[in-house]
CSV table of C-alpha atoms in Angstrom, one decimal:
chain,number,residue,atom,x,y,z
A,212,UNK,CA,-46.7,8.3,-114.3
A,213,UNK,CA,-48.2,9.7,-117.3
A,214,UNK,CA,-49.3,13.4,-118.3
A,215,UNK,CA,-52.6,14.6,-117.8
A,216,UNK,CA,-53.9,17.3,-119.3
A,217,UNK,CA,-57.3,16.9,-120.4
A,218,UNK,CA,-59.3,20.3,-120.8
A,219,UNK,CA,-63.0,19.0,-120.6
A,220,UNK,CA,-64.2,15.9,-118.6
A,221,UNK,CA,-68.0,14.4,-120.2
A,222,UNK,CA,-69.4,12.4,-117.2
A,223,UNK,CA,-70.6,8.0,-118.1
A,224,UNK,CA,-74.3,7.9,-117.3
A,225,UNK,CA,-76.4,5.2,-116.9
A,226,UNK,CA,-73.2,3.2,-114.6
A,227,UNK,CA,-74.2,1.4,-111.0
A,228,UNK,CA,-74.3,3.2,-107.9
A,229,UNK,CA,-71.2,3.2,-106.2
A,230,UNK,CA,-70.5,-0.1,-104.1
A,231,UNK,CA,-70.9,-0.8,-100.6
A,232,UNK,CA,-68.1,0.4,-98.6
A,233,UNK,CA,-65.1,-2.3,-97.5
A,234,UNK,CA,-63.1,-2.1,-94.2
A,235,UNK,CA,-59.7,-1.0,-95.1
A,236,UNK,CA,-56.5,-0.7,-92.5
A,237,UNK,CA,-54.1,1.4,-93.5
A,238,UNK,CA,-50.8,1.4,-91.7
A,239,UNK,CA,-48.9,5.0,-91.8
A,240,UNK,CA,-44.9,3.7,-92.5
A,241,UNK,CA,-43.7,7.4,-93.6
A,242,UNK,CA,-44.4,10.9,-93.4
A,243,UNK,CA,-42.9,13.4,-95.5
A,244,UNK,CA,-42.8,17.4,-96.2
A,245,UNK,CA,-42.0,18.0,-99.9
A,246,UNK,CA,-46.0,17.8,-101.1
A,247,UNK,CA,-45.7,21.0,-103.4
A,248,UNK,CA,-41.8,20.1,-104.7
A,249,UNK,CA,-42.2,16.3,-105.9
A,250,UNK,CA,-43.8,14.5,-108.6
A,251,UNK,CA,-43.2,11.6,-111.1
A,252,UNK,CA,-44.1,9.2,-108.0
A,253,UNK,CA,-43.4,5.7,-108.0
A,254,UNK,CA,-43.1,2.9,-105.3
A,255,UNK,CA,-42.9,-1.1,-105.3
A,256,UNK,CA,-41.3,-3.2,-103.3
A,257,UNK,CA,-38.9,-1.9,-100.9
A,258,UNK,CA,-37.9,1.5,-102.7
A,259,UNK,CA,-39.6,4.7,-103.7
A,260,UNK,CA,-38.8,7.0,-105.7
A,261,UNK,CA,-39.8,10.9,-106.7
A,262,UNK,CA,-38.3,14.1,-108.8
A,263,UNK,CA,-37.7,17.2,-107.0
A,264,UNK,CA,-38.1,19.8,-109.2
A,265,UNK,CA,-38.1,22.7,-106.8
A,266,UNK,CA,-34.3,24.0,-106.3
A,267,UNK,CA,-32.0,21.4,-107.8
A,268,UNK,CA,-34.2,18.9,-110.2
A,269,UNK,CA,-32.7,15.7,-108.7
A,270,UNK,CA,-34.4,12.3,-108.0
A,271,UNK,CA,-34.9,10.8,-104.3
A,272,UNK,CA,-35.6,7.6,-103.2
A,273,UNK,CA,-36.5,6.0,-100.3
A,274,UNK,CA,-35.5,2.7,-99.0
A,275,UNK,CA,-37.9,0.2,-97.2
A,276,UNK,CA,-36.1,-1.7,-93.8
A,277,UNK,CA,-38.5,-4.4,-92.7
A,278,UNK,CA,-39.7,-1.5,-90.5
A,279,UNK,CA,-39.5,1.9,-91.7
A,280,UNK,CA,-38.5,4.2,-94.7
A,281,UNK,CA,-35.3,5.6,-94.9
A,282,UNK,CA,-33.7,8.3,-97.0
A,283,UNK,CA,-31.3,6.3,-99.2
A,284,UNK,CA,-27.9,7.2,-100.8
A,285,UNK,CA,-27.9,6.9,-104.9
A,286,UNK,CA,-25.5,7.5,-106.9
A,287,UNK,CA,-24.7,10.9,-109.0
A,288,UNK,CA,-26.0,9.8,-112.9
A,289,UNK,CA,-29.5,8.3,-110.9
A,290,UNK,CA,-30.1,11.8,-108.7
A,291,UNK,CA,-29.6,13.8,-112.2
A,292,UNK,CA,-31.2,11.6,-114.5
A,293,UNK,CA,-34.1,13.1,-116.8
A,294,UNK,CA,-35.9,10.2,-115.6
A,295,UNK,CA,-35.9,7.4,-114.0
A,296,UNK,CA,-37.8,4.0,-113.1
A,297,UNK,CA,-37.9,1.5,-110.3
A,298,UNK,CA,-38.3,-2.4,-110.2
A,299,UNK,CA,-37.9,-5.4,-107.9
A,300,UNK,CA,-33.9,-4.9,-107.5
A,301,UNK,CA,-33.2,-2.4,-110.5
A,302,UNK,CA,-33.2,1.1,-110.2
A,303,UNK,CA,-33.2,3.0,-113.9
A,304,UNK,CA,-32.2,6.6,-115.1
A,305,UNK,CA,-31.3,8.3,-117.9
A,306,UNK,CA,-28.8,11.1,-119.2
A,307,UNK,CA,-30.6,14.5,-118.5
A,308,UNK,CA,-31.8,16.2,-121.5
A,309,UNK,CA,-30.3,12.2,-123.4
A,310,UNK,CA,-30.9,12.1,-126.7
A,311,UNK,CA,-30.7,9.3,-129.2
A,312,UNK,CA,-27.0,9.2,-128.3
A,313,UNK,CA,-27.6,9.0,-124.4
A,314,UNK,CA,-27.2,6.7,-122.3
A,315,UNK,CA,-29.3,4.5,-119.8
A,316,UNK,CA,-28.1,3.0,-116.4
A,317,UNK,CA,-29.3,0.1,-114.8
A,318,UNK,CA,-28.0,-0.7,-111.8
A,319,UNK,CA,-28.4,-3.8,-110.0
A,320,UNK,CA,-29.1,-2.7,-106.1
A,321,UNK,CA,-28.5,-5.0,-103.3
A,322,UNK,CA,-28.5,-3.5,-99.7
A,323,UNK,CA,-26.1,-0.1,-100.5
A,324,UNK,CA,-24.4,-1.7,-102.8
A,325,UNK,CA,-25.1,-0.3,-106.5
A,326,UNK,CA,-23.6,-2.2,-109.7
A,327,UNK,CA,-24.4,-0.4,-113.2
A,328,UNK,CA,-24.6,-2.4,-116.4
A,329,UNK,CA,-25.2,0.7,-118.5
A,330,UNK,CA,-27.0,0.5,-122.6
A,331,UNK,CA,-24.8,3.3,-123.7
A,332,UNK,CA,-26.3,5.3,-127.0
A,333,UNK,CA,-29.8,4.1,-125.7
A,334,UNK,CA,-31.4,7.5,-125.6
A,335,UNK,CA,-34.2,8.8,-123.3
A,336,UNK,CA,-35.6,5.9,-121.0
A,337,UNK,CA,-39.0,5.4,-121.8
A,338,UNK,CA,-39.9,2.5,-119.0
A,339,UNK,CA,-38.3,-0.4,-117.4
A,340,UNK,CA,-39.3,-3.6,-115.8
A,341,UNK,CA,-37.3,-6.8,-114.0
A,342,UNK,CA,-39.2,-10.0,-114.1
A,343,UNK,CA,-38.5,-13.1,-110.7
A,344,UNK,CA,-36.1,-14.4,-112.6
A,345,UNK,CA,-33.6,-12.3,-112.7
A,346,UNK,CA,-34.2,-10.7,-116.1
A,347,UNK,CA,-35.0,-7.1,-116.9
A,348,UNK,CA,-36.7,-5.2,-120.0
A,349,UNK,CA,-35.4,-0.8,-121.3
A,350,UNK,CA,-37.7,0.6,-123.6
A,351,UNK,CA,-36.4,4.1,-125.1
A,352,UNK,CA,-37.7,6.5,-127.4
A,353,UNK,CA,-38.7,5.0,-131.0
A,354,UNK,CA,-39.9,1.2,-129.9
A,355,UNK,CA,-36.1,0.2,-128.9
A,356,UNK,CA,-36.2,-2.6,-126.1
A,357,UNK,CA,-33.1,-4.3,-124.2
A,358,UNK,CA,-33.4,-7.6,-122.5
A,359,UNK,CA,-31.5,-8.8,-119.4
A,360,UNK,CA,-30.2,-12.3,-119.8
A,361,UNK,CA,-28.3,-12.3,-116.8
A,362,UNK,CA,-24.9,-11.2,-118.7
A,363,UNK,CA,-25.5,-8.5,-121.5
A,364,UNK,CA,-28.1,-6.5,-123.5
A,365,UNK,CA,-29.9,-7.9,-126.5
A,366,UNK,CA,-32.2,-6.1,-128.6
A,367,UNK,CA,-35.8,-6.9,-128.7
A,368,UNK,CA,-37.3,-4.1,-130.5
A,369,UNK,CA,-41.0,-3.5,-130.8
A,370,UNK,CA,-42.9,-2.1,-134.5
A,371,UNK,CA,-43.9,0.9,-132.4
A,372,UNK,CA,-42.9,3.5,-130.1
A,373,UNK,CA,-43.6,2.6,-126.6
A,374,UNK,CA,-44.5,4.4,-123.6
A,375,UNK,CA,-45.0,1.8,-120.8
A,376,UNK,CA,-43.9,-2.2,-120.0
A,377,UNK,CA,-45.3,-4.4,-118.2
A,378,UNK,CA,-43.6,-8.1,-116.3
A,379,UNK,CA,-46.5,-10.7,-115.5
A,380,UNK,CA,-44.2,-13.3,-115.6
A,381,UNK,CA,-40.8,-14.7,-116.4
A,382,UNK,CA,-40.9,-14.1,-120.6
A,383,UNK,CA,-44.4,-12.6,-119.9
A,384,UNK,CA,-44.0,-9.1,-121.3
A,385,UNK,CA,-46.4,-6.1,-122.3
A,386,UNK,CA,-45.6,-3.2,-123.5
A,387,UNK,CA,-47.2,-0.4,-124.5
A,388,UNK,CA,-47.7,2.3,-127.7
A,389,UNK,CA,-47.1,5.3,-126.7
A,390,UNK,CA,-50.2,6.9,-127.6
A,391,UNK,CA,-52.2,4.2,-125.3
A,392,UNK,CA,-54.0,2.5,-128.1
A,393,UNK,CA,-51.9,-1.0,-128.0
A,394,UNK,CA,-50.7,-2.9,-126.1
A,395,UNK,CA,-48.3,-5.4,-127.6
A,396,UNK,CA,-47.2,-9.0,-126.0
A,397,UNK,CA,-44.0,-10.6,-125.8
A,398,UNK,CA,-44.7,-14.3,-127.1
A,399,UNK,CA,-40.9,-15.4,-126.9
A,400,UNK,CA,-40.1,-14.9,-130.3
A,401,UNK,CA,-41.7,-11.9,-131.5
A,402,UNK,CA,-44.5,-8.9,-130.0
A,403,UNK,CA,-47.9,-9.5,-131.2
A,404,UNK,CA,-50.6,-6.4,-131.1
A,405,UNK,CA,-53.7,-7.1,-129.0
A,406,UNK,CA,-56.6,-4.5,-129.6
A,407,UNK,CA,-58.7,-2.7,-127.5
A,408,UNK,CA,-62.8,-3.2,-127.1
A,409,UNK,CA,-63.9,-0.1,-129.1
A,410,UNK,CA,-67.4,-1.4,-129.7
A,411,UNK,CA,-70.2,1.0,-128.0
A,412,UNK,CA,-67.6,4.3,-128.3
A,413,UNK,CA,-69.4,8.0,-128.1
A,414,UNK,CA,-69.8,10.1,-130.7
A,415,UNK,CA,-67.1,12.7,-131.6
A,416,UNK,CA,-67.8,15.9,-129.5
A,417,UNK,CA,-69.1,18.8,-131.6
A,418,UNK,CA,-67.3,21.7,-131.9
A,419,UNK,CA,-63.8,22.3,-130.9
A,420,UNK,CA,-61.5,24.5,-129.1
A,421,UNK,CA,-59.1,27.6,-130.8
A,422,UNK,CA,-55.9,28.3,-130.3
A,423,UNK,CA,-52.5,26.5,-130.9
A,424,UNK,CA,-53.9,23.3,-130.8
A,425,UNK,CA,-56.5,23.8,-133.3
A,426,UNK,CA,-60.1,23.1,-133.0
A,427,UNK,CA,-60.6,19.7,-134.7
A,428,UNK,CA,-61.3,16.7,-132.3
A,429,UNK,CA,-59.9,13.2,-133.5
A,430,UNK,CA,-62.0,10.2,-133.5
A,431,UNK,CA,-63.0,9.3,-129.7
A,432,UNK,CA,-60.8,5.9,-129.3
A,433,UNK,CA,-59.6,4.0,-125.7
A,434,UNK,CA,-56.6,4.7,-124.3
A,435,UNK,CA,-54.4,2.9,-121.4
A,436,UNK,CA,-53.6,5.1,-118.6
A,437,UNK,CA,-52.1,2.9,-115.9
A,438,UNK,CA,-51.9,-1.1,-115.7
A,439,UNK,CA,-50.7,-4.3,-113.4
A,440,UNK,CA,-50.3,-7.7,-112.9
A,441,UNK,CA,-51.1,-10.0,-110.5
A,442,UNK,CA,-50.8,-13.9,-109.9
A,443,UNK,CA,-50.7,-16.2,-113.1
A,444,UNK,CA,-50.4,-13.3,-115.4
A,445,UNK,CA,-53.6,-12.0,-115.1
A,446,UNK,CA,-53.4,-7.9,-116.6
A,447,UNK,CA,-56.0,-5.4,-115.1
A,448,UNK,CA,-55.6,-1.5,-116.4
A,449,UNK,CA,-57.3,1.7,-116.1
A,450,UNK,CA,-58.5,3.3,-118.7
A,451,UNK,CA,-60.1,6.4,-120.6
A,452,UNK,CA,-61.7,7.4,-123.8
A,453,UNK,CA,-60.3,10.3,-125.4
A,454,UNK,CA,-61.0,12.8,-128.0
A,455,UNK,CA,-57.7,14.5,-128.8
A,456,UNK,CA,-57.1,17.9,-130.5
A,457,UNK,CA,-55.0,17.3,-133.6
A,458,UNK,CA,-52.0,20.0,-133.1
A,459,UNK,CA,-51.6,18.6,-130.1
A,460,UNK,CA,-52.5,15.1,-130.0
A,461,UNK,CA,-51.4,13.6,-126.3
A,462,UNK,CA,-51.6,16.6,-124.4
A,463,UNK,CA,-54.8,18.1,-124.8
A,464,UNK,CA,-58.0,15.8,-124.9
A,465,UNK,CA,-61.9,15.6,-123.8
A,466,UNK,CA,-61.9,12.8,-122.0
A,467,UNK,CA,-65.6,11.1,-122.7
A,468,UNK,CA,-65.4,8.2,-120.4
A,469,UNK,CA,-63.6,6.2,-118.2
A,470,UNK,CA,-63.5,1.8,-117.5
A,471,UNK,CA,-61.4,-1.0,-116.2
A,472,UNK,CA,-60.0,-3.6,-118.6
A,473,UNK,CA,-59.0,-7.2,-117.9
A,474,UNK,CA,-56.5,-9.7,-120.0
A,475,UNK,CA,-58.3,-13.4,-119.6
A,476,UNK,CA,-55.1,-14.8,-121.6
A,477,UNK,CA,-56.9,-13.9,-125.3
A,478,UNK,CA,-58.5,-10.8,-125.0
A,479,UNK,CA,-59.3,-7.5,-123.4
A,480,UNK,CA,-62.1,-7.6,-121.6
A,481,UNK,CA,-64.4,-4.6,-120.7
A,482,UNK,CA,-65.5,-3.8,-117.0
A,483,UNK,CA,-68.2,-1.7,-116.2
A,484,UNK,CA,-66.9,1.3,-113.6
A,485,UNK,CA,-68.0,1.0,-110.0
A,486,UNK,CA,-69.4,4.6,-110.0
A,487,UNK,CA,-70.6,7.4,-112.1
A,488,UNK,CA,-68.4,10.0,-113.3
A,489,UNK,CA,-65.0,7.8,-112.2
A,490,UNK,CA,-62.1,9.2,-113.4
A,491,UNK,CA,-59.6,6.1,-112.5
A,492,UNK,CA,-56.2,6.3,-112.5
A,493,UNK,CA,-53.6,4.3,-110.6
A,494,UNK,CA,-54.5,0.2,-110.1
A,495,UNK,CA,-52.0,-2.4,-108.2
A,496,UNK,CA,-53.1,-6.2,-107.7
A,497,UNK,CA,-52.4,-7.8,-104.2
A,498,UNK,CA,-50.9,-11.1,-103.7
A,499,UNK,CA,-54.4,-12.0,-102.7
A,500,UNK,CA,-55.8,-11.3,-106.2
A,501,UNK,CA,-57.4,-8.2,-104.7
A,502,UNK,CA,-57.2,-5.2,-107.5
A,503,UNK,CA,-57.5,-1.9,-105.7
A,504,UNK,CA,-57.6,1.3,-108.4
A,505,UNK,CA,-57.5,5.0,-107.4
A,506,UNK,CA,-60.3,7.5,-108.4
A,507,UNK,CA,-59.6,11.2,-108.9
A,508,UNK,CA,-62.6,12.4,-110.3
A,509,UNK,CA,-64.1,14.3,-107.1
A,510,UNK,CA,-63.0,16.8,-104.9
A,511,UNK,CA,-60.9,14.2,-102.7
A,512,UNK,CA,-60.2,10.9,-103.8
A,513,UNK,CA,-61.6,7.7,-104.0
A,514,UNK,CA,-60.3,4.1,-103.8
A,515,UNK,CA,-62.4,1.1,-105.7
A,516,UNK,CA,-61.5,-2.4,-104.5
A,517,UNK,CA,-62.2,-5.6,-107.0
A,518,UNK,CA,-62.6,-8.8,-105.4
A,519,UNK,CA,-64.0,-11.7,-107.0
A,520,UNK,CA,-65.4,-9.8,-109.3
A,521,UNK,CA,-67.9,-7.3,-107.2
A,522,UNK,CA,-66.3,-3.6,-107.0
A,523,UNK,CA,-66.2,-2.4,-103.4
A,524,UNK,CA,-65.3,1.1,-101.9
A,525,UNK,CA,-62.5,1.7,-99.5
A,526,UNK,CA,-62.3,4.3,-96.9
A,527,UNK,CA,-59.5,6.4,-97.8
A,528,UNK,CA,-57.1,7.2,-95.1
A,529,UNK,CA,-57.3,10.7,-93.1
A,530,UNK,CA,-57.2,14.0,-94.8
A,531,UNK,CA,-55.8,12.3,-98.2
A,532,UNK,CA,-55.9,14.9,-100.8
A,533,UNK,CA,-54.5,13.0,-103.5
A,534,UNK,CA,-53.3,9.6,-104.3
A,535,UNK,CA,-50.0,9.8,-106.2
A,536,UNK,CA,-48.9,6.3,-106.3
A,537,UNK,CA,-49.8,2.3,-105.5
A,538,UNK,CA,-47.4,-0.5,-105.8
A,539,UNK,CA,-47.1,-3.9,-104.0
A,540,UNK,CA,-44.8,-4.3,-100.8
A,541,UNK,CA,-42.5,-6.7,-100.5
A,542,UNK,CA,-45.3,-9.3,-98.6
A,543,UNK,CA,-47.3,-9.1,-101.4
A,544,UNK,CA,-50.0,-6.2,-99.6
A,545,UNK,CA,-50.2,-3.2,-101.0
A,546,UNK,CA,-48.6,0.6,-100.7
A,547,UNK,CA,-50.4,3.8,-101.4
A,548,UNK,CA,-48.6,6.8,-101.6
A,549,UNK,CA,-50.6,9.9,-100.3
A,550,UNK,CA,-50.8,13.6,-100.6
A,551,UNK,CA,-52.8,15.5,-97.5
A,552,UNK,CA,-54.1,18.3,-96.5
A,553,UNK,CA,-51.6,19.3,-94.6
A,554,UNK,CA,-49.4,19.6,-97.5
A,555,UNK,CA,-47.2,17.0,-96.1
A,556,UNK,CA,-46.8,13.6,-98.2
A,557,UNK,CA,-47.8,10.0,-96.4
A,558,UNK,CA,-47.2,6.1,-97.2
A,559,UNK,CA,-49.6,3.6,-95.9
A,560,UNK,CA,-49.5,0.4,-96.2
A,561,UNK,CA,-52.7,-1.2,-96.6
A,562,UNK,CA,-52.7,-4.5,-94.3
């Protein structure tokens, strides 16, 4: 869920011709009507969650049966929270409008029943993650991070600001800076930085753009946009290369390129794009080990499968416009959360 704003795309030559394409059954579980009033999707597990920023800016979640999706019941401080997080059995939200002084409920959901174990003076909820053992990771604004033990809150702050976490394991954290560049890993004791590959990067684009944002382009450097874990900690992400202008570093880019990377357990490891001019976004791992990403860069979307190593293509489902989310369901398969043409919103479950 981050922001995207680039103002000018520069196409990868020289890439593979797209894949062969992959079968791919995908199981409508919900259909929905709010495709022009909802964004900050998110979905995993057994809830789903969106902002409705239309008439009342309040959250709304969905809640997963067995069988269907239901409109679930939340509690006041979630449906007016500035914003707000999902995980395994936590459900996160902030004050709206928090500042360093806010505070950040967790709650604890089993069945209806919410319990809150709130980080008061935590500020503006950055991300949030709960791990199979029962233990759950706040970052906030300015590299502050809370651990779970079961019982309490303890600090585990990071050395930088951070923007996204990530649980591939019981004490197996990522997290990571907020402008993309780093991720950071939890070793038990301390966060260590990892870096990037920024070996074979373009050139800086010429020129520039004028107005409020200036018209001097930064150094072109690789950024995270999206990332997940699979089986025995294994870390795939999406991810661009970006020339930012410098009044408004974050928010308006050229984007100059877009690959996959992989954590083998020492580095990040570079994977070539299945496609020319991919513009990837969205990636979720399967209990199988499949990694499916999401591809925005056309007219209507694309969806890249990577198994064993070989990228495949997989048929999108029916009059999908957008994909807006992918997350894991509770059997380990996969979720994808759908905008269509009918400007009604659609999840599938891809069996």
């Amino acid at each position: 869920m981050m922001l995207r704003s680039a103002v000018v795309a520069l196409l990868i030559t020289g890439l593979p011709a797209a894949p062969a394409e992959a079968s791919a059954s995908w199981r409508p579980t919900w259909t929905g009507s709010l495709a022009f009033h909802e964004r900050d999707h998110e979905i995993d597990g057994e809830r789903a969650i969106a902002f409705d920023w239309a008439d009342r800016e309040t959250w709304h979640m969905l809640r997963w049966d067995g069988r269907r999706w239901k409109r679930a019941a939340t509690p006041a401080a979630f449906r007016k929270a500035a914003h707000a997080r999902i995980s395994g059995p936590w459900v996160f939200g902030d004050v709206r409008g928090g500042t360093r002084g806010g505070t950040i409920h967790t709650w604890r959901v089993s069945g209806n029943r919410w319990s809150d174990h709130p980080i008061p003076g935590a500020g503006r909820l950055a991300d949030a993650v709960a791990t199979a053992d029962g233990q759950a990771w706040v970052a906030s604004s300015g590299g502050r991070i809370w651990r779970w033990d079961g019982a309490s809150w303890a600090r585990q702050d990071a050395p930088r600001a951070v923007s996204r976490l990530l649980a591939a394991g019981p004490g197996d954290i990522w997290a990571l800076s907020a402008d993309g560049k780093t991720p950071l890993h939890w070793d038990g004791g301390q966060w260590i930085e990892t870096s990037l590959p920024g070996d074979s990067l373009p050139p800086k684009p010429k020129g520039g753009f004028s107005g409020a944002c200036g018209s001097t382009l930064t150094e072109p450097a690789v950024e995270i946009t999206d990332w997940a874990t699979g089986a025995g900690g294994e870390v795939w992400a999406s991810a661009e290369i970006r020339s930012h202008l410098t009044k408004c570093v974050g928010h308006v880019y050229t984007r100059l390129g877009d690959f996959a990377l992989h954590w083998d357990g020492r580095q990040w490891r570079r994977v070539t794009p299945p496609a020319k001019d991919v513009d990837l976004q969205h990636v979720a791992i399967a209990a199988s080990g499949d990694v499916v990403f999401t591809d925005d860069a056309l007219t209507l979307p694309r969806l890249f499968l990577l198994r064993e190593g070989r990228w495949r293509t997989l048929k999108p489902p029916r009059h999908l416009t957008e994909a807006l989310a992918l997350g894991r369901t509770p059997a380990g398969r996969l979720w994808l959360w759908g905008d269509l043409s009918d400007a009604r919103e659609r999840i599938y479950e891809l069996s």
